[in-house]
XYZ file of C-alpha atoms in Angstrom:
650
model
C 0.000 0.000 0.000
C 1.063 3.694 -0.589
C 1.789 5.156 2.683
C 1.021 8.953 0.666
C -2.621 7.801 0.849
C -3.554 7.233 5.033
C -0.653 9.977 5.968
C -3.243 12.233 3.629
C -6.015 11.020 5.635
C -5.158 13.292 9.031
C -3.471 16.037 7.185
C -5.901 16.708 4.915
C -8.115 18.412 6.962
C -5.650 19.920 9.624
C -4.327 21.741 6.909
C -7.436 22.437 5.920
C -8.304 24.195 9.093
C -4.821 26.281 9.154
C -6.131 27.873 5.468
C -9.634 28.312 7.142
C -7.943 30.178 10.026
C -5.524 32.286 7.922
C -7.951 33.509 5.204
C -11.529 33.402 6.934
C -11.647 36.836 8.106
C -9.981 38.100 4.995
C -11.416 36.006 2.269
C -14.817 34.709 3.936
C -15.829 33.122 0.591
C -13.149 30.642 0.960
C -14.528 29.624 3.991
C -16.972 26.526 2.954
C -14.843 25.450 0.187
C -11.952 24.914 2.842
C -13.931 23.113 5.149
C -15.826 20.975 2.865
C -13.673 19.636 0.016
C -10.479 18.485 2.854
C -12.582 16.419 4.584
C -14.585 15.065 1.491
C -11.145 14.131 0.376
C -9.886 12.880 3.582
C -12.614 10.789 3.550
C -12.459 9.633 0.247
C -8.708 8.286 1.131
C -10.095 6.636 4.049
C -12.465 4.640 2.439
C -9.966 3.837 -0.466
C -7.041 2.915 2.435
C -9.726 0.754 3.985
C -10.596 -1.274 0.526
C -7.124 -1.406 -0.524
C -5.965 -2.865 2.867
C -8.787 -5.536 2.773
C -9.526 -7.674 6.009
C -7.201 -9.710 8.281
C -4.315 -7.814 7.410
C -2.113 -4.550 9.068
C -0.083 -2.125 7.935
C 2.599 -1.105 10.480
C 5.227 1.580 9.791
C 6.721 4.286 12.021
C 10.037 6.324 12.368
C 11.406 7.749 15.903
C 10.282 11.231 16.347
C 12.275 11.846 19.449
C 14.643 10.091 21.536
C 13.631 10.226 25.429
C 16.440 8.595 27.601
C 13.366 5.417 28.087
C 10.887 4.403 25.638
C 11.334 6.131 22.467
C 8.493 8.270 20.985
C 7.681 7.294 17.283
C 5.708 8.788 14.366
C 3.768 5.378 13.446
C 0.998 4.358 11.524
C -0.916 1.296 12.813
C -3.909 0.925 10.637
C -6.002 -2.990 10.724
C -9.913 -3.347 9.644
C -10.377 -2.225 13.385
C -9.119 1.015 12.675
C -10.697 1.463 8.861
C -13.455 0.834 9.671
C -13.610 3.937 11.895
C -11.901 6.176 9.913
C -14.546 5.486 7.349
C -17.327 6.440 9.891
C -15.502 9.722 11.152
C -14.896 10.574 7.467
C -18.635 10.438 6.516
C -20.010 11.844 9.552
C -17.253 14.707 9.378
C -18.774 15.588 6.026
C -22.238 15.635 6.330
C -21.292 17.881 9.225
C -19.368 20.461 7.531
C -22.061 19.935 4.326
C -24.885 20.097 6.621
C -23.094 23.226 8.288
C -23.183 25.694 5.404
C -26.286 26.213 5.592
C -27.118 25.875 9.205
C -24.468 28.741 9.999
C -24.891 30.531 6.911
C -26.087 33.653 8.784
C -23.240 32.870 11.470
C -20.280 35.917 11.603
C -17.892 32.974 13.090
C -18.476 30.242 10.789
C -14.765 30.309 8.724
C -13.489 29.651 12.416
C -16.077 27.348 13.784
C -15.490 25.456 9.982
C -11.931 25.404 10.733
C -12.177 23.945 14.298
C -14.461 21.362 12.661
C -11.671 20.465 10.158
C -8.960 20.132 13.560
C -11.542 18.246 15.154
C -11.657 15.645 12.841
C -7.944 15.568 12.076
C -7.267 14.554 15.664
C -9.946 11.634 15.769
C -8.234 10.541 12.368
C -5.235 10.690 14.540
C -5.938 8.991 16.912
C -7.497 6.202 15.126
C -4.142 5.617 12.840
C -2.098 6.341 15.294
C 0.626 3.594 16.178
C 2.172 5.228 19.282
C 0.198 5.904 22.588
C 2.037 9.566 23.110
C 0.964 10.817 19.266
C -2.308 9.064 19.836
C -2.410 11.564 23.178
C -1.604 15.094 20.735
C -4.757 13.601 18.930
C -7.036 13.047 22.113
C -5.970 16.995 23.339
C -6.713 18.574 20.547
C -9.848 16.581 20.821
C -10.487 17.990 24.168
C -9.195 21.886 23.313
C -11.358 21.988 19.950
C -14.296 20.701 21.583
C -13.908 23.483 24.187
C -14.070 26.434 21.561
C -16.630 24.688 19.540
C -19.296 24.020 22.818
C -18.444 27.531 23.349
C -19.193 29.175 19.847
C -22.016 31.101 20.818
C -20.202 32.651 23.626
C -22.258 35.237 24.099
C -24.736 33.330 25.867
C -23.787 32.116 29.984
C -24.858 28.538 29.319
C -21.956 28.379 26.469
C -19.215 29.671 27.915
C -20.268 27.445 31.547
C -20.869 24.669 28.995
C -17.819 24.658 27.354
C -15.737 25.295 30.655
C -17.414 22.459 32.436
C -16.757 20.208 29.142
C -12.869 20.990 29.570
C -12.946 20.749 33.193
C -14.265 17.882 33.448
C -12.611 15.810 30.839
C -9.235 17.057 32.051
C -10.404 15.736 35.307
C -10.200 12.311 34.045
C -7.267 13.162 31.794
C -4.940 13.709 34.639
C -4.685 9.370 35.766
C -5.205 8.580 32.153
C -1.447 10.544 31.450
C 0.205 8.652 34.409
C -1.153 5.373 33.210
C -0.016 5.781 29.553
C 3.587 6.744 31.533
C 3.248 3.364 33.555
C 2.005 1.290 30.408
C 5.082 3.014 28.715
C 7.351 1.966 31.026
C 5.963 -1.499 31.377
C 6.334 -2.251 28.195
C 9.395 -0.614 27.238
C 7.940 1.198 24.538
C 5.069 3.768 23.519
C 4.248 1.356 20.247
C 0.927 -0.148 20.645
C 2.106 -3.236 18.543
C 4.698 -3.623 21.613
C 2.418 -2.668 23.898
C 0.229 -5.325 23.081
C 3.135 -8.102 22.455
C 3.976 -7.366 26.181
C 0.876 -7.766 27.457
C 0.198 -11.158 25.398
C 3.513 -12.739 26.956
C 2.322 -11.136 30.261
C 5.015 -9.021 30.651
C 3.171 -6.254 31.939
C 4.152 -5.719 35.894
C 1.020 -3.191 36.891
C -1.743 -4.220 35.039
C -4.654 -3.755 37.162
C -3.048 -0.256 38.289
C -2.350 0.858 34.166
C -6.003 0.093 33.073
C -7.835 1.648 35.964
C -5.291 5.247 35.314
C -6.811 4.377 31.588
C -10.305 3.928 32.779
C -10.095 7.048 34.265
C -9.620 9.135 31.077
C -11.912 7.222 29.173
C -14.786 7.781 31.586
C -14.030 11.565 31.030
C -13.813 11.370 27.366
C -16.455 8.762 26.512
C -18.957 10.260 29.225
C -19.292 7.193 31.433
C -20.133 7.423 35.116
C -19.354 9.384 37.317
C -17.814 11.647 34.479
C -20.597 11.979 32.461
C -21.967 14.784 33.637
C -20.589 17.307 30.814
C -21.950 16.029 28.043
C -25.497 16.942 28.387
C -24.544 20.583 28.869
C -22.541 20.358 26.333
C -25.665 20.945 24.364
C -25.312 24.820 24.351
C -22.849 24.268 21.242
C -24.184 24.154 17.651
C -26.149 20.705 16.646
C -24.175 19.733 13.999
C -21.309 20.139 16.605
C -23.138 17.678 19.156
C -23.427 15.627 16.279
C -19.816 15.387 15.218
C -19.084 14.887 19.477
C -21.810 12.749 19.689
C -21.436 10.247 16.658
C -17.480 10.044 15.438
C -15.087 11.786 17.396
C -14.779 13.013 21.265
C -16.789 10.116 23.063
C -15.790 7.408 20.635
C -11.931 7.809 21.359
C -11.959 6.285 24.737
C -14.164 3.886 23.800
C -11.710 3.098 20.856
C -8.876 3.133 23.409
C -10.058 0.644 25.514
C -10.935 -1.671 22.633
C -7.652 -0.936 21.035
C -5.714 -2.314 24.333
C -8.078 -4.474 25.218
C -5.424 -7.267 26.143
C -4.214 -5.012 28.774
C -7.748 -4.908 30.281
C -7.649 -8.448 29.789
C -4.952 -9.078 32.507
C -6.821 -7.699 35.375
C -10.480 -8.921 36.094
C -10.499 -6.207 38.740
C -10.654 -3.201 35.756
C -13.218 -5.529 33.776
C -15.760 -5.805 37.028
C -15.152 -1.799 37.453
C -15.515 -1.311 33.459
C -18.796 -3.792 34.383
C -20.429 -1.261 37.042
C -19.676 1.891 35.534
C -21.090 1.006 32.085
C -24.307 -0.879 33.869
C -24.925 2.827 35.830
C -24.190 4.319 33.141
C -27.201 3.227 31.148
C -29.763 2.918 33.042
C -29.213 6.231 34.785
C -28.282 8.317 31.494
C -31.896 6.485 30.550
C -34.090 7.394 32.976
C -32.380 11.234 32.703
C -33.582 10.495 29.181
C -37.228 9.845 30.194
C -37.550 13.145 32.042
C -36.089 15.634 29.859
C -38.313 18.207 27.870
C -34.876 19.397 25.820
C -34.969 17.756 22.521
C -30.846 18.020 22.400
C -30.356 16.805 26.176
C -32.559 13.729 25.574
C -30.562 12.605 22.652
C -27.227 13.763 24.903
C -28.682 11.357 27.823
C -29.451 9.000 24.532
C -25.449 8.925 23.859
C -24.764 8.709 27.303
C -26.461 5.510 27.478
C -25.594 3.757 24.163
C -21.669 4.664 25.115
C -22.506 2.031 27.990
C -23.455 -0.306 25.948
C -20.037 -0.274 24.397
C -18.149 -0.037 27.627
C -20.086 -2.888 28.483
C -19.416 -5.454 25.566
C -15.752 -4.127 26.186
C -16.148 -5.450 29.760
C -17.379 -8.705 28.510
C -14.107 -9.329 26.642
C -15.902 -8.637 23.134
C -14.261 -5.483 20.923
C -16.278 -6.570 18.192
C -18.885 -6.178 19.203
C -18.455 -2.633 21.050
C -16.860 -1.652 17.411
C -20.129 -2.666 15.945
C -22.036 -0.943 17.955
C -19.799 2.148 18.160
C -20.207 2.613 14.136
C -23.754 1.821 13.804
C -24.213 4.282 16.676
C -22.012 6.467 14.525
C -24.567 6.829 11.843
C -27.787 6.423 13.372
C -26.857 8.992 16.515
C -25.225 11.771 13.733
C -28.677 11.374 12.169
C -30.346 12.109 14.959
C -29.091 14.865 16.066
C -28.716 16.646 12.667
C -32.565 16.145 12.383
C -33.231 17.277 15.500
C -31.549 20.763 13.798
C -33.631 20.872 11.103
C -36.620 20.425 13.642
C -35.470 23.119 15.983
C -34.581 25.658 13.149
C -37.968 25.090 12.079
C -40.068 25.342 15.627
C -37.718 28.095 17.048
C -37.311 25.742 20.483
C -35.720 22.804 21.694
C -38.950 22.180 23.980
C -40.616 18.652 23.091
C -43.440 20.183 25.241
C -43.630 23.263 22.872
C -43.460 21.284 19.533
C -45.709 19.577 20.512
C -48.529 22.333 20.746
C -47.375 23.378 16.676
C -49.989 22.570 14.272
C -48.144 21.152 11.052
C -44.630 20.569 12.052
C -44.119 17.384 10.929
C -45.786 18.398 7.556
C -43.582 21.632 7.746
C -39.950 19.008 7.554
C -40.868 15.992 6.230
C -37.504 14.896 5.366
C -36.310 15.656 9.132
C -40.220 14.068 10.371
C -39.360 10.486 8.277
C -35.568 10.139 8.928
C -35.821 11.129 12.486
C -37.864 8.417 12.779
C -35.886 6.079 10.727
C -32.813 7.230 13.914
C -35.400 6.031 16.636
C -36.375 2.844 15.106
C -32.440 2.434 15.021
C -31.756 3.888 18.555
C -34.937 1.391 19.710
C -32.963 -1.550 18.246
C -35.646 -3.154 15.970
C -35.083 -5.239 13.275
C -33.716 -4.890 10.610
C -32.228 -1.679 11.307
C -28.329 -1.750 12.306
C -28.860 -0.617 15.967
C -30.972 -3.973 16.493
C -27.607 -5.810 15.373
C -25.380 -4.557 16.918
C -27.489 -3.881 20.434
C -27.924 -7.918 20.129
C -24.399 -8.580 19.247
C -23.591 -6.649 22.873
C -26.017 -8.742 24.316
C -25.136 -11.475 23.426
C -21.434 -10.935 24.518
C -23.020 -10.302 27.835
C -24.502 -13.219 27.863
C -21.630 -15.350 26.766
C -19.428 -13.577 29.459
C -22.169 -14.364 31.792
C -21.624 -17.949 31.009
C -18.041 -18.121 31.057
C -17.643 -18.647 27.184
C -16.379 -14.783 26.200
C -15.975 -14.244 22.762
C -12.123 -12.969 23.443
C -10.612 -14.391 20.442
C -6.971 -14.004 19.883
C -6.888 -10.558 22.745
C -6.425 -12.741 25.804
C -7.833 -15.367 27.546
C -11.366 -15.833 27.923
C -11.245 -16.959 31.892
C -9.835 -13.077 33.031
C -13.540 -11.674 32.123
C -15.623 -12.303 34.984
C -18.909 -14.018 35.101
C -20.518 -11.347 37.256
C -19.864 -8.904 34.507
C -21.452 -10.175 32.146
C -24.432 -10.656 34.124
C -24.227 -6.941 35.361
C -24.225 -6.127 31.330
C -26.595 -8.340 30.388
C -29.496 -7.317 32.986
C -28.653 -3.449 32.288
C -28.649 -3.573 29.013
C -32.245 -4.901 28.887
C -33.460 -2.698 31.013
C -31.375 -0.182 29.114
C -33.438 -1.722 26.108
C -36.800 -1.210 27.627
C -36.525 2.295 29.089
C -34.541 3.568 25.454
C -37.952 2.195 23.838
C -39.855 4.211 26.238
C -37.992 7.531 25.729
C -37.556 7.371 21.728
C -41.993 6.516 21.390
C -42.049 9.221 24.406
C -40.414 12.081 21.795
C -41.657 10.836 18.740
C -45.112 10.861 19.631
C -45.013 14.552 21.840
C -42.953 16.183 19.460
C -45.272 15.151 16.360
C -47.698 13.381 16.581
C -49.884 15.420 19.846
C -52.933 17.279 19.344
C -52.343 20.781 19.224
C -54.108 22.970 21.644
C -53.991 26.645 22.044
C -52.940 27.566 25.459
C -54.616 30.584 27.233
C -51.728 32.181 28.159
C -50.472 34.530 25.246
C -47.294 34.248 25.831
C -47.103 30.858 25.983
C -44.146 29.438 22.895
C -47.520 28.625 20.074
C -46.772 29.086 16.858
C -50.008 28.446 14.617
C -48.629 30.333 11.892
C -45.484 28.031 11.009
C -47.750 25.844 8.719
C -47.922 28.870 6.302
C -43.492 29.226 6.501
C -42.215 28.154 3.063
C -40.730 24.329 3.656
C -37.952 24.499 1.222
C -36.409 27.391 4.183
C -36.506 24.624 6.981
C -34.753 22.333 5.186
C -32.119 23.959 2.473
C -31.089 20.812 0.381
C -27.374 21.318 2.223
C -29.392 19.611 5.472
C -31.749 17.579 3.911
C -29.732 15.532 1.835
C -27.220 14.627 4.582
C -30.407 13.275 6.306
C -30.705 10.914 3.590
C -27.088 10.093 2.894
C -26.731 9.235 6.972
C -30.171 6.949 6.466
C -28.453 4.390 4.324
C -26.010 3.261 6.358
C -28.805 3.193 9.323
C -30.833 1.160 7.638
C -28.540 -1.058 5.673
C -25.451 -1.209 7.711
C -26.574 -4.132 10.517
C -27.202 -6.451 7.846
C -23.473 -6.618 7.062
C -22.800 -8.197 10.037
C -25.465 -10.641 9.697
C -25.529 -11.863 5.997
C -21.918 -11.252 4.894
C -18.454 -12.497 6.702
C -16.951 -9.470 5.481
C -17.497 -7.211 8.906
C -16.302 -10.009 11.024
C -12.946 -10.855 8.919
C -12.467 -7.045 9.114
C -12.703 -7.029 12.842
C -11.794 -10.257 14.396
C -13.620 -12.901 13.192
C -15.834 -13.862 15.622
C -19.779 -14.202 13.950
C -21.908 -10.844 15.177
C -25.032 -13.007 13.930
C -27.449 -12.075 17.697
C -28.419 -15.242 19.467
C -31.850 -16.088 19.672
C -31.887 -15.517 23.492
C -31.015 -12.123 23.723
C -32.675 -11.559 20.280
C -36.312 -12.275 22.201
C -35.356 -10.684 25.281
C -34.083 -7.573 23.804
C -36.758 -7.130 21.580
C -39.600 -8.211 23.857
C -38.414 -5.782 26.371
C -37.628 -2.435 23.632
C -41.719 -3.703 22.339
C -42.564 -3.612 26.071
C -40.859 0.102 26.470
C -42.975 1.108 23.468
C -46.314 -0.111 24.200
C -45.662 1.502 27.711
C -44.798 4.891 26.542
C -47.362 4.623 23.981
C -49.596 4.288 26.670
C -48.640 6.811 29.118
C -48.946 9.263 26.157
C -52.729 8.360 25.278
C -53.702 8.269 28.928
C -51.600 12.066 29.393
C -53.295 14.074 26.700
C -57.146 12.185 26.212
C -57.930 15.371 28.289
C -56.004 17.604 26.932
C -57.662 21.537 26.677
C -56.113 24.992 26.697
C -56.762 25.594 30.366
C -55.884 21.764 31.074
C -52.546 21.132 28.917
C -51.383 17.416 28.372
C -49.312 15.924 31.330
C -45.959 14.518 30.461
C -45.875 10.815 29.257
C -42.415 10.789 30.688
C -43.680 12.068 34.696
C -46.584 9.657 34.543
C -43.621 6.889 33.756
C -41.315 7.967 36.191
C -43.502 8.790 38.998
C -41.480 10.313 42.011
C -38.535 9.731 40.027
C -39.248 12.265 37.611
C -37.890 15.176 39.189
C -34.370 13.536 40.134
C -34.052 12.343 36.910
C -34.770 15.947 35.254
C -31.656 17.102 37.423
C -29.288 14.445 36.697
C -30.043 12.428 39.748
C -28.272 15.690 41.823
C -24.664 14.143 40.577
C -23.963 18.123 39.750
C -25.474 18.998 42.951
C -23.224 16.132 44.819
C -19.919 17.469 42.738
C -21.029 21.280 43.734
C -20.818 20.351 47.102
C -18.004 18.455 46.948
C -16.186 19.732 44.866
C -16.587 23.473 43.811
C -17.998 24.717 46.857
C -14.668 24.216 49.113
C -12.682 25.092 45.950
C -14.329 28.455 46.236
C -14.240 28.565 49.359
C -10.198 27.948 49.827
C -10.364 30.435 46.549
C -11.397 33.133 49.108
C -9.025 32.099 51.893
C -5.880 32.069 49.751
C -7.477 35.830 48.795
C -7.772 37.086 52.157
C -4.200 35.816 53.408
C -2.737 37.360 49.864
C -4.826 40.550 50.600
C -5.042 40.513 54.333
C -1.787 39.216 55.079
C 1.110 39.095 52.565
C 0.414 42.338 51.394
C 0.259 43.962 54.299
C 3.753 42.484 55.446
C 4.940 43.091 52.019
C 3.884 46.668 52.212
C 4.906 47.287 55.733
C 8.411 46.176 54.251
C 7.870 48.788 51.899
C 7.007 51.148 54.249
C 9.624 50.430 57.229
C 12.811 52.391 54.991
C 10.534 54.937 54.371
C 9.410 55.578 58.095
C 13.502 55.289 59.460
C 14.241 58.065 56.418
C 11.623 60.473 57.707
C 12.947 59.793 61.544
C 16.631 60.361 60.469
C 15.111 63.320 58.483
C 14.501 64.999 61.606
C 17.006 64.583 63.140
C 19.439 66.725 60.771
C 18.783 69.981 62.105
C 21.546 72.135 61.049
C 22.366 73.010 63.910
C 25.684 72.218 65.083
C 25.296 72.971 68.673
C 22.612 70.022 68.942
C 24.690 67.735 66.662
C 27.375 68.394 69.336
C 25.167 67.896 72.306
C 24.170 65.094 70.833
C 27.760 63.672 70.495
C 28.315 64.570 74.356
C 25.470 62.776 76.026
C 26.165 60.138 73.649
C 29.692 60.138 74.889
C 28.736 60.387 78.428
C 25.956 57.317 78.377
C 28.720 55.010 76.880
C 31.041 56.220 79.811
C 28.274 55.412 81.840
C 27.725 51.812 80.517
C 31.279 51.244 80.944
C 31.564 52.358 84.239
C 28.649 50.063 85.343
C 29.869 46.697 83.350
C 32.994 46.881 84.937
């Protein structure tokens, strides 16, 4: 294979961005050229790279970047159907994202930047994902974690963006901090930052601190991925622009740790330990990011919560030993979550709110986006996990890893040896994830059938967000071919994509070779229980608004579900609350005492150190007279008291 051809693939659009950033303010028509055709291109290569490298084969190459005293750091490529297979994903969901973005932020002052950021953004997930050495990989994952903080932030002139993006960066740091000292201690293990070492070493067992290196690694990836108790940035990070959250959301930021862990998933194979804790956090992770899902009204924080919870189910076939599987799942997620998300932007440009509650009193809107109204449904149906879309696949092929795992039998394959993944995490997948299943069900009928499909009532209040008159708005303006033919383009591989894994050996030879056909077991139970979710929901949502009227508006399907749980879900479960009180309140408050002693204290010794020469000038001052009879008098008694002194000592 040419080398020229994935080297391209990550330069592409990073040099894309620098020509975005140089000529944007100067040469604004440059602007969506720039950020469209690199990535397009970069894209392009990827696919071509991943053809031309076929499956069960790798392409290794690298040369030392810098020598270090220890482990040497390497410019290296390490690029297997694992890895293509990704960089296809980012590559198409990067596009439709800068596509869908020219006309979303056509109006926008900022856009050359925010196009440019998009462009970095993707470079460094294309880094990442060909990376061959774990300290390049890192320069990939922080620029990941700057460009996300500027692009969360775009709209700074609103509070909630600028808290949104500095709790995004916070946070993620947070996690970022272990994750550096356990790439150092995997480093050092292994003698080298090569993942190909890396991975030798841990086959032969070489590694010394395994269960210490994975749970540093777990760390970061919790940050970056949005896993428990870390995940609490991602749903705020909703203040950016929608075809940002997609991009975060779908194929770059929360994918890299979950690519991480599969990546070295032999080293999480050598402690059971990090597998049980992997277990837990991705079984909390879903069903709590669900229920949060259930009570939100924000059509962008219930998709968030939506991510949230379908990043567990990765984590969690990771835990089970299978990185097929979470690969699977992590692509098909890809597509079906970018669609979602971009059609929830045509459906918010066109209702002027992200309230489910206020769509849902809109005469017409489905009528008014069509496009958006039919492939945001195709995304739920996907999201749900119904056959034969390719979220039912790959949600059963997690299952069903879960289940194996359960059962001792883990589907580990040539990573490492099946008996180091523990039977009680599989269970602790397996159980979550259908009740994952069932309560996903319930919040994807919940917002399909509020947002759309309610009976609109005019509410007595004036003021109230009703807007009869958006039947009469001219359709072609809510959804500019530039969005509504990324719709489309991200509905194929929705649809289609699943049924790779099931009637072709082509997606398993490209991963590891293990089938991904679902077994019937998990098949029936994870279908019986996203059927049970729907028919609930469907339920709750008939029995909320049969009595609907202006002075009596429609009850939430999702409070009548929830119950008393409703309001701690709304909030998050009070995690924020918990890490306010934890964490920020006596960080403000030692703020304020290191203030007072600078203010209170240092300065005023520092200034009375000032002031001290300046007081003993003013007193010697005063004493030169002039006068030479006191200066003389002076002298004398001065003379006498030291005869004095003598006198008396002796």
């Amino acid at each position: 294979m040419n080398l020229a051809l994935p080297i391209l693939v990550p330069v592409l659009p990073a040099l894309g961005a620098a020509a975005g950033l140089a000529t944007g303010r100067r040469y604004p028509g440059l602007a969506r050229p720039l950020a469209v055709l690199p990535v397009a291109v970069s894209a392009v290569l990827a696919l071509v790279t991943a053809l031309q490298l076929g499956t069960g084969t790798t392409l290794d190459a690298a040369t030392r970047l810098a020598p270090t005293g220890g482990p040497e750091i390497s410019l290296a490529l390490h690029l297997d159907g694992f890895s293509s297979l990704i960089s296809v994903l980012v590559g198409l969901v990067a596009t439709c994202v800068q596509v869908y973005s020219t006309a979303y932020l056509k109006d926008d002052p900022r856009y050359p930047s925010y196009a440019a950021l998009v462009s970095l953004f993707t470079a460094a997930m294309f880094l990442v994902v060909y990376s061959g050495d774990l300290i390049v990989l890192l320069v990939g994952w922080e620029v990941m974690g700057i460009c996300s903080y500027f692009l969360i932030g775009h709209h700074w002139e609103g509070a909630d963006a600028r808290t949104a993006s500095l709790k995004a960066f916070l946070v993620t740091k947070l996690g970022d901090v272990p994750f550096l000292f356990g790439l150092f201690l995997l480093g050092a293990d292994a003698g080298s930052f090569r993942i190909t070492e890396v991975l030798h070493t841990a086959a032969t067992g070489g590694l010394q601190h395994p269960t210490l290196i994975a749970l540093l690694l777990l760390a970061g990836v919790a940050g970056k991925s949005a896993q428990f108790p870390l995940h609490t940035w991602l749903p705020d990070a909703m203040a950016g622009p929608t075809p940002v959250s997609a991009l975060i959301h779908a194929a770059t930021m929360v994918a890299a740790g979950i690519y991480l862990v599969a990546r070295l998933l032999p080293v999480f194979l050598l402690s059971s330990a990090a597998l049980l804790v992997l277990a837990v956090m991705a079984a909390v992770t879903m069903v709590g990011s669900a229920l949060c899902a259930l009570a939100q009204d924000d059509l962008k924080r219930v998709l968030a919560y939506s991510t949230v919870g379908q990043l567990g189910y990765m984590a969690g076939a990771l835990a089970s030993g299978d990185r097929q599987a979470a690969v699977f799942h992590l692509v098909a997620h890809g597509a079906f979550k970018a669609l979602l998300f971009l059609t929830a932007g045509v459906v918010i440009h066109a209702a002027h709110t992200n309230s489910i509650s206020a769509m849902s009193r809109i005469d017409g809107l489905r009528r008014r986006v069509p496009d958006a109204y039919w492939t945001m449904g195709i995304g739920l149906v996907a999201l749900v996990g119904l056959p034969p879309f390719a979220g039912f696949f790959s949600k059963e092929s997690v299952l069903t890893a879960a289940e194996h795992a359960a059962h001792g039998e883990a589907l580990t394959g040539h990573l490492g040896p099946a008996s180091a993944v523990p039977a009680a995490a599989g269970w602790t997948v397996l159980a979550a994830g259908l009740v994952t299943a069932l309560l996903t069900a319930a919040y994807a009928t919940r917002l399909w059938l509020v947002a759309f499909h309610a009976k609109p009532v005019a509410p007595a209040d004036a003021d109230a967000p009703y807007s009869p008159e958006i039947d009469e708005a001219d359709p072609a303006h809510a959804e500019p071919a530039a969005m509504r033919w990324t719709l489309w383009v991200l509905a194929v591989p929705t649809m289609g994509f699943g049924l790779l894994g099931l009637r072709s050996e082509w997606l398993p030879r490209l991963l590891d070779g293990e089938p991904l056909r679902p077994g019937w077991e998990t098949a029936v139970l994870g279908t019986g229980a996203a059927a049970i979710g729907i028919l609930v929901a469907y339920a709750a949502w008939r029995a909320s608004g049969a009595r609907a009227t202006a002075e009596r508006p429609a009850t939430d399907p999702g409070r009548l579900l929830l119950g008393p749980l409703h309001g701690p879900a709304q909030h998050g479960f009070g995690v924020d609350r918990l890490y306010t009180a934890l964490f920020v309140r006596p960080t403000a408050a030692a703020a304020k005492l290191v203030r007072f002693l600078d203010r209170a204290v240092v300065e005023t010794y520092v200034r009375g150190a000032g002031a001290a020469p300046g007081w003993l000038g003013r007193a010697v001052r005063l004493a030169q007279t002039g006068n030479a009879q006191g200066y003389l008098s002076a002298l004398l008694a001065g003379a006498v008291l030291l005869a004095v002194l003598v006198a008396v000592g002796s």
